[in-house]
Coordinates of C-alpha atoms in Angstrom, one line a residue:
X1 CA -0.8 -13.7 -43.4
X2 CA -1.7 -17.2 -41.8
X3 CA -1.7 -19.2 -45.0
X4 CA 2.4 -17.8 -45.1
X5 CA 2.8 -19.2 -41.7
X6 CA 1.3 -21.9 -41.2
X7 CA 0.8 -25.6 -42.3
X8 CA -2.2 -26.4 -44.1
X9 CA -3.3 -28.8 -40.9
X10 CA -3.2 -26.3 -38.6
X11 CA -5.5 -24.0 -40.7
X12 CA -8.7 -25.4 -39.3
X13 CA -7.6 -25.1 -35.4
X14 CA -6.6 -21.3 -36.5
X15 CA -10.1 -20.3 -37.7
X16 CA -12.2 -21.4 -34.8
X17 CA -9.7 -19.7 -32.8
X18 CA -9.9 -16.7 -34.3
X19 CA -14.0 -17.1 -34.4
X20 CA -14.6 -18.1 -31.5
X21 CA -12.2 -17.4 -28.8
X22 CA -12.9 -13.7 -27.8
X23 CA -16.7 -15.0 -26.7
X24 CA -15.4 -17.6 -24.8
X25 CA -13.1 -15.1 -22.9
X26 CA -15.5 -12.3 -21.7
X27 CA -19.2 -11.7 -20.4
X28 CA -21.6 -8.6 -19.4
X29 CA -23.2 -8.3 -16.5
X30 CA -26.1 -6.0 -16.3
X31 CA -24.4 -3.3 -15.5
X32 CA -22.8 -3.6 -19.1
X33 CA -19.0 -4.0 -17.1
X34 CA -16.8 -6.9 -18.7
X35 CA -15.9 -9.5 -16.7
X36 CA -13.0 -11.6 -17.4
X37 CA -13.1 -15.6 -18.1
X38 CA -10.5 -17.7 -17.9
X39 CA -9.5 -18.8 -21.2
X40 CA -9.6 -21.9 -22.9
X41 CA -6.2 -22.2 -24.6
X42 CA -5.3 -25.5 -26.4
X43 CA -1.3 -26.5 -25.5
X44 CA -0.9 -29.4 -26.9
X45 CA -0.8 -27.5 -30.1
X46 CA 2.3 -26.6 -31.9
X47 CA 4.7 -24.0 -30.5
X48 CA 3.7 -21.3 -33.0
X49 CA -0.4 -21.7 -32.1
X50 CA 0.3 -22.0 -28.6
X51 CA 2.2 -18.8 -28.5
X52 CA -0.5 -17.2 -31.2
X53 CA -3.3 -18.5 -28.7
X54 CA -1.1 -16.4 -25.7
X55 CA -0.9 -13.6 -27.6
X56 CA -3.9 -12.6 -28.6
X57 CA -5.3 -12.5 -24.4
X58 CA -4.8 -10.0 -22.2
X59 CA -2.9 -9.3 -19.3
X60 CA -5.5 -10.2 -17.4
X61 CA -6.8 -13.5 -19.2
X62 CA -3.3 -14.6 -19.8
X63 CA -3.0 -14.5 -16.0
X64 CA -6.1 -17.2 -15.9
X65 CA -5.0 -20.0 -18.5
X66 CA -5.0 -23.1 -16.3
X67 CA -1.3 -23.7 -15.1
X68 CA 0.5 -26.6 -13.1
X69 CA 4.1 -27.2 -12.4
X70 CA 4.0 -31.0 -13.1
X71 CA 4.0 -30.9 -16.6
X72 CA 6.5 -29.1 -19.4
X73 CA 3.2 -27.8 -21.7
X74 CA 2.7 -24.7 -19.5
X75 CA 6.1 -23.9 -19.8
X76 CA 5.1 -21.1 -23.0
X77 CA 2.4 -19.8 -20.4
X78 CA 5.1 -18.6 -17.6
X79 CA 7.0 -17.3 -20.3
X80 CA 4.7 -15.2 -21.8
X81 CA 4.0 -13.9 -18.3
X82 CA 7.3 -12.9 -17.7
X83 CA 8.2 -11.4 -21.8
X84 CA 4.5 -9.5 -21.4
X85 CA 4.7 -5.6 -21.4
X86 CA 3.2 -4.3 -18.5
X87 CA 3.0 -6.9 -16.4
X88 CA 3.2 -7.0 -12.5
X89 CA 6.5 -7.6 -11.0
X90 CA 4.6 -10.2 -8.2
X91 CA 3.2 -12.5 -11.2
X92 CA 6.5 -12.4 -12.8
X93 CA 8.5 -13.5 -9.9
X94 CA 5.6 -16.2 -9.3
X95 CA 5.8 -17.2 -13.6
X96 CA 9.8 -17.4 -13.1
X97 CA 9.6 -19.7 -9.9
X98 CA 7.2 -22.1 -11.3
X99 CA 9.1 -21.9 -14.7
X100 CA 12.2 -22.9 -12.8
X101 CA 10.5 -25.6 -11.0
X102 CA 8.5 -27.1 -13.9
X103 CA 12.0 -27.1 -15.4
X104 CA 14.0 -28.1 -13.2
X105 CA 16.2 -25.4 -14.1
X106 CA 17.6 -22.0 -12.0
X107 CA 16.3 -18.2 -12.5
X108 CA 19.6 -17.0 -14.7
X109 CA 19.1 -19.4 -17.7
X110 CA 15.0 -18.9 -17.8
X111 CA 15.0 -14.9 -17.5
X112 CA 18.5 -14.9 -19.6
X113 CA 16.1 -16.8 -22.2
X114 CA 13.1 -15.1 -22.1
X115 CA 15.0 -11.5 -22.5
X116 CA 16.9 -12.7 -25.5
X117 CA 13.3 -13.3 -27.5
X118 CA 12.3 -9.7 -26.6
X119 CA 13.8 -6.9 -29.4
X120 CA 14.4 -3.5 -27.9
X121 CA 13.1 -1.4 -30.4
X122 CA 10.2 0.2 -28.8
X123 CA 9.5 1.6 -25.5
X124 CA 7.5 -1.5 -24.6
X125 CA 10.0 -4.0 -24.9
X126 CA 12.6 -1.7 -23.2
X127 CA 10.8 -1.2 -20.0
X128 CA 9.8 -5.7 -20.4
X129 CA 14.0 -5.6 -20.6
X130 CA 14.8 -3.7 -18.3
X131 CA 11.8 -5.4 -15.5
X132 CA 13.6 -9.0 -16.4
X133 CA 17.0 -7.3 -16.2
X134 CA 16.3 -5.9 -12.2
X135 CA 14.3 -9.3 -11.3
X136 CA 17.7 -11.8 -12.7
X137 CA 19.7 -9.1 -10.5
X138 CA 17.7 -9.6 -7.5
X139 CA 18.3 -13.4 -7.2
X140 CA 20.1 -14.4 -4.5
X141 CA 24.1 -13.8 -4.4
X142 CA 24.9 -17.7 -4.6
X143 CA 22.6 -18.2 -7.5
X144 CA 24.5 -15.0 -9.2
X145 CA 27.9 -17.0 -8.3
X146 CA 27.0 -20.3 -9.5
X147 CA 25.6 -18.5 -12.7
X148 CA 28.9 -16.8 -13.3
X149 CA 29.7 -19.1 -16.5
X150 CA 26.4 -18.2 -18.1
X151 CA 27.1 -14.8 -17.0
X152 CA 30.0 -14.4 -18.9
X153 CA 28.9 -16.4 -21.6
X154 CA 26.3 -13.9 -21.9
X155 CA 28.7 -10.9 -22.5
X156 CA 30.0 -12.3 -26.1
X157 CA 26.8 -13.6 -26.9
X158 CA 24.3 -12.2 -30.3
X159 CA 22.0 -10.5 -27.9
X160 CA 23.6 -6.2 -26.5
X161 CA 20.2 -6.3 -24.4
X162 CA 21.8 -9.0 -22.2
X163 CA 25.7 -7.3 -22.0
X164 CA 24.6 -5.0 -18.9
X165 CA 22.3 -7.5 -17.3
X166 CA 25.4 -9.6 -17.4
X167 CA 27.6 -7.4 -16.0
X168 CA 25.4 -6.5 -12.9
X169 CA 25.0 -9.7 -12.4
X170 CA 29.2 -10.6 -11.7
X171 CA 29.0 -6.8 -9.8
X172 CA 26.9 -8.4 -7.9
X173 CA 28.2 -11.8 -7.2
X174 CA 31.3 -9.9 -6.2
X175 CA 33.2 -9.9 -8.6
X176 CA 33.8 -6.3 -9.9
X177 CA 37.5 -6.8 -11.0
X178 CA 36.9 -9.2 -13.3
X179 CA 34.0 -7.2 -14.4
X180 CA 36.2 -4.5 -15.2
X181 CA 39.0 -6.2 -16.9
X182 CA 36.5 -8.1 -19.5
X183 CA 34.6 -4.4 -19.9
X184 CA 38.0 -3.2 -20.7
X185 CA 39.0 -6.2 -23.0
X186 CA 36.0 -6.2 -24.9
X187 CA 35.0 -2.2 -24.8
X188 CA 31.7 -2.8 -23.1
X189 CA 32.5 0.4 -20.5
X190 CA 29.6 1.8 -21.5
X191 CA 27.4 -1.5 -20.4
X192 CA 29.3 -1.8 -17.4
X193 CA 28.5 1.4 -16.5
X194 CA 24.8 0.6 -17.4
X195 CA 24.5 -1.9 -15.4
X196 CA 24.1 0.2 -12.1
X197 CA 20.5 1.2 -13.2
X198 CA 19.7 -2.3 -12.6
X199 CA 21.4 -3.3 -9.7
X200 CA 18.5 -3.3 -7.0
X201 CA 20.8 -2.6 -3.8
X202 CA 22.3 0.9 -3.4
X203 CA 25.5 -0.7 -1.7
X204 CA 26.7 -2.5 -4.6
X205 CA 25.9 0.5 -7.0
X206 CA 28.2 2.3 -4.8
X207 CA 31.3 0.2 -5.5
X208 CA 31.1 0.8 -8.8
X209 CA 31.8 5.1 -7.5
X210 CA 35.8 5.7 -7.8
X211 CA 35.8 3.6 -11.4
X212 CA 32.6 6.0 -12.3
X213 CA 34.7 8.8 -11.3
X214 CA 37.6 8.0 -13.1
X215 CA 35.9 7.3 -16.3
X216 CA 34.3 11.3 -16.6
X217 CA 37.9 12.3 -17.5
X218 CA 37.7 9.4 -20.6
X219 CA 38.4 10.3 -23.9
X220 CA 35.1 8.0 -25.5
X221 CA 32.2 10.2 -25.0
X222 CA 30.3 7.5 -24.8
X223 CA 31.7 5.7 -21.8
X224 CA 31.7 9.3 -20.3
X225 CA 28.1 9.3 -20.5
X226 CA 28.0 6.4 -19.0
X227 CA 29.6 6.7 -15.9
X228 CA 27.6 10.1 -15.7
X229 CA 24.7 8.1 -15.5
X230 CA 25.6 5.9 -13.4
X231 CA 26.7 8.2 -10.8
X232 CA 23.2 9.4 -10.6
X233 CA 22.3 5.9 -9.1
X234 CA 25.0 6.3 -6.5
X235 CA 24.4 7.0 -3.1
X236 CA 27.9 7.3 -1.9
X237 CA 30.2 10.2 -2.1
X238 CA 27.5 12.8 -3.3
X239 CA 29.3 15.7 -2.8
X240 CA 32.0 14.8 -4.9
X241 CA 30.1 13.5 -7.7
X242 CA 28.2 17.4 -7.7
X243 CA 31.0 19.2 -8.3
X244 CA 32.4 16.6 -10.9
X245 CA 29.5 16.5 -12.7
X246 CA 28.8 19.5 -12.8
X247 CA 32.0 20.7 -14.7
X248 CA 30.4 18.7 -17.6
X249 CA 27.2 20.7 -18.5
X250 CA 29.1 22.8 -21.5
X251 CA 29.3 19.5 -23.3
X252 CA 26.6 18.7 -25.2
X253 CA 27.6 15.1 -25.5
X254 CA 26.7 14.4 -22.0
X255 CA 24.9 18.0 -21.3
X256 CA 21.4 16.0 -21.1
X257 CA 23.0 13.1 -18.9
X258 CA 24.8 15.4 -16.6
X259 CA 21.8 17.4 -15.4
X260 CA 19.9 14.4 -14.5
X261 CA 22.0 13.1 -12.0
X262 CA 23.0 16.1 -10.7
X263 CA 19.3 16.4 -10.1
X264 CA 19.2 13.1 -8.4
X265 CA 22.3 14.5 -5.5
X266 CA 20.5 15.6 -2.4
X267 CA 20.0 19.3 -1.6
X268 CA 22.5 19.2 1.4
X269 CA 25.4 17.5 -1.0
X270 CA 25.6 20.9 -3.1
X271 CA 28.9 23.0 -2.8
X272 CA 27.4 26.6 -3.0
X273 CA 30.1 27.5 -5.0
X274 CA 29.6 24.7 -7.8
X275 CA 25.8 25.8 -7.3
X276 CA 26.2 29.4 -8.1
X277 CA 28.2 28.9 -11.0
X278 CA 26.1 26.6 -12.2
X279 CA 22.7 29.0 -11.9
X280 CA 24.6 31.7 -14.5
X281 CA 25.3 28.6 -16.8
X282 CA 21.9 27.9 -17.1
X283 CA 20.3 30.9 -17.1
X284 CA 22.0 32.0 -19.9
X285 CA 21.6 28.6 -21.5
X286 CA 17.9 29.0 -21.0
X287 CA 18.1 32.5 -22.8
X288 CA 20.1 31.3 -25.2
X289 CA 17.8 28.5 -26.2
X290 CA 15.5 28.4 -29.4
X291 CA 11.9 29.1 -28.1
X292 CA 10.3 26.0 -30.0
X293 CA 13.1 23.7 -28.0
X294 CA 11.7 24.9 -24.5
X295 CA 9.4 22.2 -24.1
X296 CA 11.8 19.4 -24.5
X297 CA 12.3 17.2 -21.7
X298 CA 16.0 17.9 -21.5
X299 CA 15.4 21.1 -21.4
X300 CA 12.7 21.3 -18.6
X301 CA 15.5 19.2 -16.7
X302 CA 17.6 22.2 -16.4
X303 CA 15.0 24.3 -15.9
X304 CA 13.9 22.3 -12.6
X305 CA 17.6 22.3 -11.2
X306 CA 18.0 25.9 -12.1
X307 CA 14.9 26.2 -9.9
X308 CA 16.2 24.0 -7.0
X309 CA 19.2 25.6 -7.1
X310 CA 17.8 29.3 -7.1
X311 CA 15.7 28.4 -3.6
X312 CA 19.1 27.7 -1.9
X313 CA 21.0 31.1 -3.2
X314 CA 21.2 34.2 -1.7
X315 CA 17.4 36.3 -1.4
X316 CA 19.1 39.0 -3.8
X317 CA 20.6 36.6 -6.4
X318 CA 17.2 34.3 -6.9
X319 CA 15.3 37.3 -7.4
X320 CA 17.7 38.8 -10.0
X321 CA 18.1 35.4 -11.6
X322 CA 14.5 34.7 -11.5
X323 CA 13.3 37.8 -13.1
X324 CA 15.7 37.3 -15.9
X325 CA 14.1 33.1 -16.3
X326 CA 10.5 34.8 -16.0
X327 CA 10.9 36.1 -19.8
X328 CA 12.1 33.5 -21.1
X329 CA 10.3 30.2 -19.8
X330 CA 6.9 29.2 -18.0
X331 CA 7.5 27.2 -14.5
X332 CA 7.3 23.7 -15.2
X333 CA 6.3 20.8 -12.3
X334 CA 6.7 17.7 -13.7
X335 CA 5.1 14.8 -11.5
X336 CA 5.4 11.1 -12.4
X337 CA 3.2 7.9 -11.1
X338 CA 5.4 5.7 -9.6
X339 CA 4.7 1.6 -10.8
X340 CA 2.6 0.0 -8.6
X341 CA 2.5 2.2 -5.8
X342 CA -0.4 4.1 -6.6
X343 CA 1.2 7.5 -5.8
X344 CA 2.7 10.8 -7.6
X345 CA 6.2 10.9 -6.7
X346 CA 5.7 14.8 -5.9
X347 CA 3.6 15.5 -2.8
X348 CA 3.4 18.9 -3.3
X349 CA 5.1 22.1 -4.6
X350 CA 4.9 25.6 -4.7
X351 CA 4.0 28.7 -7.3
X352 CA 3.5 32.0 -7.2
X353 CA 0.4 33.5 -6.6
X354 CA -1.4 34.4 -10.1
X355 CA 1.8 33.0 -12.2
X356 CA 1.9 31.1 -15.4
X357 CA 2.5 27.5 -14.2
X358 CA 2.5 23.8 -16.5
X359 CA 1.9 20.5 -14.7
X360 CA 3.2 17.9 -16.5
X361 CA 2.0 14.4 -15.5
X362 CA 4.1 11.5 -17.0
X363 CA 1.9 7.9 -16.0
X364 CA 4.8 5.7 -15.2
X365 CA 2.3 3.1 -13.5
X366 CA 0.4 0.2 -15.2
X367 CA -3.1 1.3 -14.8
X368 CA -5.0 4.8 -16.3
X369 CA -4.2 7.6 -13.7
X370 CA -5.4 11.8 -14.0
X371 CA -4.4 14.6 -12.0
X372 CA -7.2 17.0 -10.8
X373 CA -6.9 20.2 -8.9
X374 CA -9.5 21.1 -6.4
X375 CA -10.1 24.2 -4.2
X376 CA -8.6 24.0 -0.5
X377 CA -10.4 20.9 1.7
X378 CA -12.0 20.0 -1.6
X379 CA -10.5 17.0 -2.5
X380 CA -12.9 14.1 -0.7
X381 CA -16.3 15.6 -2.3
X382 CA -14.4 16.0 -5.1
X383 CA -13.4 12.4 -5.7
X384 CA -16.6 10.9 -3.8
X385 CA -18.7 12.7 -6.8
X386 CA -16.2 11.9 -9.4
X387 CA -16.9 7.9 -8.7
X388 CA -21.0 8.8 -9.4
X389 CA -19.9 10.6 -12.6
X390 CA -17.8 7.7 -13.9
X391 CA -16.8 8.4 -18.2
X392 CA -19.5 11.1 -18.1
X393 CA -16.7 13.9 -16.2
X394 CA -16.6 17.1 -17.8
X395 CA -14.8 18.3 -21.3
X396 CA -14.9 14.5 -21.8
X397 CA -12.7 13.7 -19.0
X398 CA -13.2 10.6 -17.1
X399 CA -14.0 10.6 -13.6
X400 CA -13.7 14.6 -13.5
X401 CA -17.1 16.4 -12.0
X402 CA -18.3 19.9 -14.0
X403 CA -18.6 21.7 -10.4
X404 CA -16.4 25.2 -9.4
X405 CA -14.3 22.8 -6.9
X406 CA -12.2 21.4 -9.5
X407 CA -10.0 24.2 -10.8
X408 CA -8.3 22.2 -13.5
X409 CA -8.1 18.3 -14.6
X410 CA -6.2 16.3 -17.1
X411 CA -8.0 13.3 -19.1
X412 CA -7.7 9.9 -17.7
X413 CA -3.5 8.9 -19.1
X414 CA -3.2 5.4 -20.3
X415 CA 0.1 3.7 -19.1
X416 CA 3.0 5.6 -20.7
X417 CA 0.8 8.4 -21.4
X418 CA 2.0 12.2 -20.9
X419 CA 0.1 15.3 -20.4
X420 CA 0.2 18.8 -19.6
X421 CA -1.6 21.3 -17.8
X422 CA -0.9 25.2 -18.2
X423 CA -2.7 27.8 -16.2
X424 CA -2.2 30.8 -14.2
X425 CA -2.0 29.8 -10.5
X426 CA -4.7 30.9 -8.2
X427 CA -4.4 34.9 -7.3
X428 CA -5.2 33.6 -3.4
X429 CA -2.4 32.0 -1.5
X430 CA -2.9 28.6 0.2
X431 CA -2.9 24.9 -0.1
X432 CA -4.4 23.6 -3.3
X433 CA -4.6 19.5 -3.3
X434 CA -4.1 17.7 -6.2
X435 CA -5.9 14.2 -6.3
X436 CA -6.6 11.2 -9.0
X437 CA -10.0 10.9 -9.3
X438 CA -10.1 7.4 -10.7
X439 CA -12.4 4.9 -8.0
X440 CA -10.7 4.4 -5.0
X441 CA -7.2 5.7 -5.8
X442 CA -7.4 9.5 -3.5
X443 CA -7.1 7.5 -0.1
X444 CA -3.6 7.3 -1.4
X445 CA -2.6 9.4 -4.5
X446 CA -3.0 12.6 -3.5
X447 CA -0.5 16.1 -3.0
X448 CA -0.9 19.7 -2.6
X449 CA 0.0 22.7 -4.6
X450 CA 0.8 25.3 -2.0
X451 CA 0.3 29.1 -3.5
X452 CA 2.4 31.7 -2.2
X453 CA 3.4 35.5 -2.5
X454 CA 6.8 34.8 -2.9
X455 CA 8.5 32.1 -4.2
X456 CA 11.7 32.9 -3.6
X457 CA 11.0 33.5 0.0
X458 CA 9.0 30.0 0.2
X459 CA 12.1 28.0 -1.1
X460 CA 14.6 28.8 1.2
X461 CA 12.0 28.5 4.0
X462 CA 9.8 25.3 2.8
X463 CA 7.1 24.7 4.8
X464 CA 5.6 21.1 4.5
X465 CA 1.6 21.4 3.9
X466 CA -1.1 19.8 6.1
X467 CA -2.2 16.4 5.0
X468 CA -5.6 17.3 2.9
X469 CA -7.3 14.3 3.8
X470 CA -6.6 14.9 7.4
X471 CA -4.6 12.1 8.7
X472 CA -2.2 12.5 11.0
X473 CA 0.6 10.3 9.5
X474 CA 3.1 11.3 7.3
X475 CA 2.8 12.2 3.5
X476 CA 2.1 9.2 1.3
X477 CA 5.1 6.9 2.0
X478 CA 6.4 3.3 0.0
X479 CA 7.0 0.9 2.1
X480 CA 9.4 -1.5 2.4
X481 CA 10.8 -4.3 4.4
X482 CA 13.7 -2.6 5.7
X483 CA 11.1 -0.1 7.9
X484 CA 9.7 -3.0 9.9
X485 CA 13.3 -4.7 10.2
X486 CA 13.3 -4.0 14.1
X487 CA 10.0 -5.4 14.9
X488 CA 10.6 -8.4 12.1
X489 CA 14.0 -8.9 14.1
X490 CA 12.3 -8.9 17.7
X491 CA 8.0 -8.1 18.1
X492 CA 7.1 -10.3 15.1
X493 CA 9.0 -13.5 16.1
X494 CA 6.4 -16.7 16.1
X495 CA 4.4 -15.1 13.1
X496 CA 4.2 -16.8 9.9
X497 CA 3.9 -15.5 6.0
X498 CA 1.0 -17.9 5.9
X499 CA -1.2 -16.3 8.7
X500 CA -0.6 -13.2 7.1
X501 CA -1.5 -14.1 3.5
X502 CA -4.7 -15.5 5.3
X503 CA -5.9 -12.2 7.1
X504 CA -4.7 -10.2 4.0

């Protein structure tokens, strides 16, 4: 494939490339674990076997070529640390500051370009898309203003990757009714409505509500769909957006759409009404749905609101409801990782005391995760043994121990990965943690599965379990900067970022 690709004088360089760089990259301690060099990569090559050089290394030795900002031949390095899949948010906002400096350019037109080389055909490149899209959205607003000619620029350009980026980035910059108008000029609605997914603040997703609104009654399905999506990123008016949505399940156009943000609208937002009429709808659209389609994801999305909402009806109506769900479908719990907060984004749920249950864990994070479940107060010696049993775990699971504390595992799940666990649930009520058992991740990544008689009765009195490793703060929690905004604003005052990258 080389000889179609490249000059003949750039054959030679190719070939000791290919020979001899991997060696030059790696080494093995005694303990036969790889340890990663920093590269050798040769940039005063041509463009194509500088970027053939970047893209044969790894995440982690692409993050070790030798870089400066003083001089334009490590510009195809800070790219290729912002265009690579998988990639930490913190080394691509560090790749798109020095890119902009080496440059001498601004954020917009160097993430802009870098996302217009990227093809959104595969999962990959759509999450890469959608990481550069959030990052140009989280510039400051006056960069977004004085970008608003690029911006615009952008929405006629070659490139439908960049349309929503573009238009959350004049949402942003304030100017929403000339957002609209051009959306409406050009038919872009749909990418408009997009957009909210990647606006970063809640606030500004919110102004985008009453247009949202108004859009569900459209004749274009797919700017319905849209604006149903969107209103699942909106914060404001949540109540409203329930019982509008909700009116849209019968259409299978937006069906899928429509039950995943009206999964997203907080428990206390839910007319009762709307809620009741919307258990019968989808208990007889469970019943009603081909046994081989049951494992779908849309279809285990109305399967968890059906569930949500049945803890919140009347004692007489879950049960009757429930019986009628119990021969039809198995009780799903799907937990995700969250990216780069070493956590499940469930910290615990119920079943029902020797019921058929699945656990479905989707890895959402950039690094290998599992979920084991361990008997009560097990989890510690659990993953304290699981460290000294490494790729040996049992049934060829990594990092799972072949002891009767672990109940039930999944294998180690690459980034991206998906797997389920089906099992009857313990015939003994009481709090089952679940735990990742890969080295050093249970201080943090942890939950319970609390067994109960009743599940009906549980739900519409939920009692939050005891913390399994015993600490006495609250369950697993992101932080973020608006939590310490008092003491920032006040206690923290003569402090530097500098001490405190020092001490961390």
């Amino acid at each position: 494939m080389f000889r179609s690709e490249l000059p003949k004088a750039n054959w030679l360089f190719v070939v000791l490339v290919v020979c001899c760089g991997p060696s030059a990259n790696a080494q093995h301690d005694h303990g036969g674990e790889t340890t990663v060099r920093a590269p050798r990569i040769f940039l005063d090559k041509s463009p194509r076997i500088v970027a053939y050089q970047l893209k044969r290394l790894s995440n982690e030795q692409l993050l070790l070529v030798e870089t400066a900002t003083d001089d334009v031949k490590y510009v195809p390095v800070f790219q290729a640390i912002l265009a690579r899949e998988g990639m930490s948010r913190a080394y691509r906002e560090q790749a798109l500051a020095d890119l902009v400096q080496v440059k001498q350019s601004d954020a917009v037109s160097e993430l802009s370009a870098v996302m217009a080389t990227l093809k959104p055909g595969d999962s990959g490149s759509q999450r890469t898309l959608k990481a550069l899209g959030r990052l140009l959205l989280s510039q400051p607003t006056e960069t977004l203003q004085a970008a608003r000619e690029q911006l615009v620029a952008m929405l006629d350009g070659d490139e439908p990757a960049l349309v929503p980026v573009a238009y959350g980035g004049l949402i942003t910059a304030g100017d929403l009714d000339a957002a609209w108008s051009q959306a409406q000029a050009n038919r872009q609605l749909p990418s408009l409505m997009d957009s909210t997914t990647l606006i970063p603040k809640a606030p500004i997703r919110n102004t985008l509500h009453r247009l949202a609104i108004e859009l569900l009654d459209s004749e274009n399905a797919e700017a319905r769909a849209a604006a149903v999506r969107a209103l699942g990123t909106m914060t404001e008016s949540a109540s409203q957006t329930f019982k509008r949505v909700a009116s849209l399940v019968d259409q299978s156009t937006v069906r899928a759409d429509a039950i995943r943000t009206l999964l997203k609208v907080p428990l206390d937002q839910r007319d009762q009404t709307t809620g009741g009429e919307l258990i019968e709808w989808l208990v007889d659209y469970a019943e009603s749905t081909p046994a081989a389609q049951r494992t779908e994801n849309d279809f285990l999305d109305a399967m968890e609101l059906v569930d949500q909402l049945l803890g919140q009806a009347r004692p007489e109506i879950a049960k009757a409801y429930r019986a009628r769900l119990r021969q039809t479908v198995v009780r799903v719990i799907r937990i995700h990782t969250v990216e780069e907060e070493m956590r499940y984004d469930v910290p615990f749920f119920a079943v029902e005391a020797g019921r058929p249950v699945q656990v479905v864990l989707i890895n959402e994070d950039l690094m290998p995760h599992n979920l084991v479940v361990t008997q009560p107060g097990a989890l510690q010696s659990v993953a304290e043994e699981a460290l000294t049993v490494g790729a040996d775990g049992a049934d060829g699971k990594q990092y799972v121990p072949d002891n009767d504390q672990v109940l039930h595992a999944t294998h180690m799940i690459p980034a991206g990965g998906i797997e389920r666990l089906t099992f009857d649930a313990p015939e003994k009520p009481g709090e089952y943690p679940y735990v990742c058992t890969f080295p050093r991740h249970w201080m943090r990544m942890y939950g319970v599965m609390v067994v109960v008689e009743d599940l009906d009765a549980w739900q519409r009195n939920p009692v939050e379990p005891k913390d399994p490793i015993g600490s006495n703060r609250q369950f697993v929690k992101s932080w973020n900067v608006e939590d310490f905004q008092t003491d920032m604003d006040s206690g923290l005052r003569g402090r530097s970022p500098e001490i405190g990258q020092r001490m961390f």
